[in-house]
Short mmCIF file of C-alpha atoms and ligand atoms in Angstrom, two decimals:
data_model
loop_
_atom_site.label_atom_id
_atom_site.label_comp_id
_atom_site.label_asym_id
_atom_site.label_seq_id
_atom_site.Cartn_x
_atom_site.Cartn_y
_atom_site.Cartn_z
CA SER A 3 0.07 -0.02 0.11
CA GLU A 4 0.97 3.62 -0.28
CA LEU A 5 1.28 3.81 3.45
CA SER A 6 3.73 0.90 3.61
CA ALA A 7 5.79 2.54 0.91
CA LEU A 8 5.67 5.81 2.96
CA ASP A 9 7.00 3.68 5.99
CA ALA A 10 9.73 2.20 3.99
CA ARG A 11 10.82 5.80 2.88
CA ILE A 12 10.82 7.01 6.42
CA THR A 13 13.03 4.34 7.73
CA VAL A 14 15.80 5.55 5.42
CA CYS A 15 15.54 9.28 6.07
CA ARG A 16 18.75 10.93 6.97
CA ALA A 17 17.55 14.64 6.97
CA CYS A 18 18.61 15.65 10.36
CA ASP A 19 22.37 15.49 10.80
CA ARG A 20 22.36 15.57 14.59
CA LEU A 21 19.64 13.02 14.93
CA VAL A 22 21.24 10.67 12.26
CA ALA A 23 24.57 10.94 14.35
CA TRP A 24 22.81 10.29 17.70
CA ARG A 25 20.54 7.41 16.69
CA GLU A 26 23.56 5.59 15.11
CA GLU A 27 25.96 6.58 17.96
CA VAL A 28 23.54 5.01 20.63
CA ALA A 29 23.12 1.92 18.40
CA ARG A 30 26.88 1.57 18.11
CA THR A 31 28.30 2.74 21.43
CA GLY A 32 25.86 4.23 23.75
CA ARG A 33 23.89 1.15 24.62
CA ARG A 34 22.39 0.65 28.13
CA ALA A 35 24.30 -2.34 29.66
CA SER A 36 21.24 -4.37 29.76
CA PHE A 37 20.98 -4.24 26.13
CA ALA A 38 24.60 -4.13 25.29
CA HIS A 39 24.55 -7.49 23.32
CA GLU A 40 21.11 -6.85 21.47
CA PRO A 41 21.08 -5.70 17.92
CA TYR A 42 19.83 -2.03 17.67
CA TRP A 43 17.81 -0.57 14.92
CA GLY A 44 19.30 2.83 14.95
CA ARG A 45 17.06 4.26 12.28
CA PRO A 46 14.04 6.30 11.86
CA VAL A 47 10.93 4.39 13.33
CA ALA A 48 7.80 3.93 11.25
CA SER A 49 4.29 4.13 12.66
CA VAL A 50 2.55 0.95 13.63
CA GLY A 51 -1.16 0.02 13.10
CA PRO A 52 -3.61 -0.37 10.24
CA ALA A 53 -4.02 2.22 7.50
CA ASP A 54 -7.93 2.33 8.01
CA ALA A 55 -7.46 3.41 11.69
CA ARG A 56 -9.76 6.03 12.86
CA ILE A 57 -7.55 6.95 15.81
CA TYR A 58 -4.12 8.23 15.01
CA VAL A 59 -1.86 8.68 18.06
CA VAL A 60 0.97 11.16 17.81
CA GLY A 61 3.78 10.67 20.29
CA LEU A 62 7.02 12.65 20.67
CA ALA A 63 9.90 10.60 19.41
CA PRO A 64 11.42 7.14 19.76
CA ALA A 65 13.51 6.62 22.98
CA ALA A 66 17.26 6.00 22.40
CA ASN A 67 17.19 2.69 24.10
CA GLY A 68 13.45 2.00 23.36
CA ALA A 69 12.10 2.17 19.85
CA ASN A 70 15.56 3.21 18.62
CA ARG A 71 16.62 -0.33 19.74
CA THR A 72 13.65 -2.43 18.70
CA GLY A 73 12.60 -0.60 15.54
CA ARG A 74 8.92 -0.62 16.62
CA MET A 75 7.15 2.49 17.71
CA PHE A 76 6.55 2.82 21.51
CA THR A 77 8.30 -0.47 22.40
CA GLY A 78 11.29 -1.38 24.60
CA ASP A 79 10.75 1.44 27.30
CA ARG A 80 8.51 2.09 30.19
CA SER A 81 6.28 4.62 28.18
CA GLY A 82 5.70 2.09 25.60
CA ASP A 83 4.72 -0.46 28.32
CA TRP A 84 2.25 1.84 29.77
CA LEU A 85 0.67 2.59 26.42
CA TRP A 86 0.36 -0.77 25.14
CA ALA A 87 -1.22 -1.89 28.46
CA ALA A 88 -3.74 0.93 28.10
CA PHE A 89 -4.48 0.18 24.46
CA HIS A 90 -5.23 -3.44 25.46
CA ARG A 91 -7.49 -2.28 28.29
CA ALA A 92 -9.28 -0.17 25.78
CA GLY A 93 -9.76 -2.94 23.32
CA LEU A 94 -7.33 -1.26 20.74
CA ALA A 95 -4.33 -3.72 20.98
CA ALA A 96 -4.42 -7.61 20.75
CA SER A 97 -2.01 -8.02 23.86
CA PRO A 98 -0.98 -5.92 26.74
CA THR A 99 2.67 -5.87 25.89
CA SER A 100 4.81 -5.26 22.62
CA THR A 101 8.46 -5.83 22.61
CA ALA A 102 9.54 -5.62 19.00
CA ALA A 103 8.34 -5.99 15.37
CA GLY A 104 7.04 -9.55 14.92
CA ASP A 105 5.90 -9.96 18.33
CA GLY A 106 2.45 -10.82 17.33
CA GLN A 107 1.01 -7.73 18.78
CA ARG A 108 -1.63 -6.17 16.61
CA LEU A 109 -3.56 -2.71 16.85
CA THR A 110 -7.22 -2.51 15.70
CA GLY A 111 -8.74 0.83 15.01
CA ALA A 112 -5.55 2.66 16.10
CA ARG A 113 -2.17 3.62 14.49
CA MET A 114 0.61 5.04 16.43
CA GLY A 115 3.21 7.45 15.09
CA ALA A 116 5.46 10.41 16.34
CA ALA A 117 6.21 14.03 15.66
CA VAL A 118 9.62 13.10 15.05
CA ARG A 119 10.85 9.70 13.92
CA CYS A 120 14.46 9.56 15.09
CA ALA A 121 15.42 9.30 18.64
CA PRO A 122 16.70 12.84 19.92
CA PRO A 123 19.30 13.36 22.66
CA ALA A 124 17.49 13.89 26.01
CA ASN A 125 14.18 13.33 24.19
CA LYS A 126 14.33 16.96 22.93
CA PRO A 127 14.16 17.68 19.27
CA THR A 128 15.07 21.02 18.15
CA THR A 129 12.72 23.40 16.54
CA VAL A 130 14.25 22.68 13.22
CA GLU A 131 14.21 19.02 13.65
CA ARG A 132 10.52 19.16 14.35
CA ALA A 133 9.88 21.17 11.22
CA THR A 134 12.10 18.91 9.12
CA CYS A 135 10.21 15.72 10.24
CA ALA A 136 6.63 17.35 9.94
CA PRO A 137 6.27 16.33 6.28
CA TRP A 138 6.31 12.63 7.15
CA LEU A 139 3.34 13.10 9.46
CA ALA A 140 1.58 15.36 6.98
CA ARG A 141 1.95 12.61 4.28
CA GLU A 142 0.83 9.87 6.54
CA ILE A 143 -2.29 11.65 7.76
CA ALA A 144 -3.11 12.43 4.09
CA LEU A 145 -3.03 8.71 3.35
CA MET A 146 -5.40 7.88 6.25
CA PRO A 147 -8.88 8.94 5.07
CA GLU A 148 -10.61 7.29 7.97
CA ILE A 149 -9.05 9.43 10.67
CA ARG A 150 -11.64 10.69 13.15
CA VAL A 151 -9.47 11.46 16.07
CA LEU A 152 -5.80 12.74 16.32
CA LEU A 153 -4.59 11.88 19.80
CA ALA A 154 -1.54 13.98 20.79
CA LEU A 155 0.54 12.45 23.56
CA GLY A 156 2.11 15.75 24.92
CA GLY A 157 2.49 19.24 23.78
CA ILE A 158 5.07 18.40 21.02
CA GLY A 159 2.68 15.95 19.45
CA TRP A 160 -0.16 18.49 19.71
CA GLY A 161 1.79 21.30 18.15
CA ALA A 162 2.88 18.85 15.22
CA VAL A 163 -0.71 18.11 14.45
CA LEU A 164 -1.73 21.73 14.36
CA ARG A 165 1.24 22.62 12.19
CA VAL A 166 0.77 19.93 9.44
CA THR A 167 -3.08 20.14 9.41
CA ARG A 168 -2.87 23.99 9.03
CA GLU A 169 -0.21 23.58 6.12
CA ALA A 170 -2.46 20.95 4.51
CA GLY A 171 -5.41 23.57 4.38
CA TRP A 172 -7.59 22.19 7.18
CA ILE A 173 -9.81 24.69 9.04
CA LEU A 174 -8.40 25.14 12.57
CA PRO A 175 -10.04 27.00 15.56
CA ARG A 176 -8.85 30.39 16.38
CA PRO A 177 -7.15 31.24 18.56
CA GLN A 178 -4.73 28.28 18.41
CA PRO A 179 -6.14 25.58 20.68
CA ARG A 180 -3.90 25.05 23.79
CA PHE A 181 -2.67 21.52 24.69
CA GLY A 182 -3.98 19.96 27.88
CA HIS A 183 -4.79 16.58 29.21
CA GLY A 184 -8.39 15.83 27.84
CA ALA A 185 -8.22 19.02 25.84
CA THR A 186 -10.15 18.87 22.49
CA ALA A 187 -10.29 20.82 19.34
CA LYS A 188 -12.41 20.37 16.23
CA LEU A 189 -10.53 20.42 13.10
CA THR A 190 -12.14 20.27 9.53
CA THR A 191 -10.42 18.69 6.47
CA PRO A 192 -10.41 20.52 3.21
CA ASP A 193 -13.16 18.10 2.07
CA GLY A 194 -15.37 18.87 4.96
CA ARG A 195 -14.66 15.86 7.39
CA ALA A 196 -14.75 16.59 11.00
CA VAL A 197 -11.57 15.42 13.06
CA THR A 198 -11.10 15.86 16.69
CA LEU A 199 -7.70 16.75 18.09
CA LEU A 200 -7.45 15.29 21.64
CA GLY A 201 -4.70 15.80 24.06
CA SER A 202 -3.16 13.71 26.50
CA TYR A 203 -0.22 13.91 28.91
CA HIS A 204 2.66 11.86 27.55
CA PRO A 205 3.12 8.48 29.42
CA SER A 206 6.83 9.50 29.94
CA GLN A 207 8.34 8.35 33.27
CA GLN A 208 8.34 11.90 34.49
CA ASN A 209 4.57 12.11 34.24
CA THR A 210 3.77 8.38 35.32
CA PHE A 211 6.26 8.16 38.30
CA THR A 212 4.79 11.51 39.67
CA GLY A 213 1.15 10.67 39.42
CA ARG A 214 0.73 13.63 36.81
CA LEU A 215 -0.64 10.83 34.58
CA THR A 216 -2.37 7.91 36.01
CA GLU A 217 -3.56 4.79 34.42
CA ALA A 218 -7.17 6.00 35.09
CA MET A 219 -6.61 9.28 33.24
CA LEU A 220 -5.02 7.54 30.24
CA ASP A 221 -7.97 5.11 30.09
CA ASP A 222 -10.41 8.07 30.25
CA VAL A 223 -8.60 9.67 27.35
CA LEU A 224 -8.66 6.48 25.32
CA ALA A 225 -12.39 6.11 26.13
CA THR A 226 -13.00 9.45 24.84
CA ALA A 227 -10.87 8.71 21.70
CA LYS A 228 -13.06 5.73 20.98
CA ARG A 229 -16.25 7.55 21.58
CA LEU A 230 -15.23 10.25 19.17
CA ALA A 231 -14.02 7.94 16.75
CA GLU A 232 -17.42 6.30 16.41
CA THR A 233 -19.18 9.60 15.59
FE1 LIG B 8 14.20 12.06 8.81
FE2 LIG B 8 12.40 12.76 10.69
FE3 LIG B 8 14.62 11.29 11.26
FE4 LIG B 8 14.92 13.94 10.77
S1 LIG B 8 13.80 13.09 12.56
S2 LIG B 8 16.15 12.17 9.98
S3 LIG B 8 13.30 14.24 9.23
S4 LIG B 8 13.03 10.68 10.02
#
């Protein structure tokens, strides 16, 4: 499909010098001791989930020792563990865990991607890197005509959705909607389809360890996403 062709192109992108250097350096030398003998992906990470998904989840970026190691979005780190478990509770994922591509995990009705496809140092992509990676997200959204809900995990995902939909000629509310947990904004595609942008705190350890994001809060957001996807 066109979407898998896009995925294949994403995984060989080398547009950001700093991120190419970092993702490859971590894969070569910067490994965490517990993964020292495992092969690392060390490349951009494509999205996971079916092309006809109504819910598209936009995260921040792969983690250096997470998806940058496994090659599968949101796997191999605690954020991913949290997310897959919540997706399973919501009935969107076949199993509560995902470890790497080929693990038998399957999403139904949802696809997961990220604002930036390469692991950034300290999980902080620069403004230029965010802008450089945005066209991949734009192309992906354009190839998913069933999307009803864009679920942004964190403010960077939220900002990426606003940027690419505005540039694609979607009608956005004014003033620019602000990110928050449970925040929503109504977007309209150029051909008149209604899509809801929904915000959730990112399941990063700094949010989950501190209780800023609880399992119940994530479950609530996913229930809202499912409800909005049905309308
Ligand atoms: Fe390409 Fe995006 Fe990776 Fe930059 S972050 S190298 S644009 S895939």
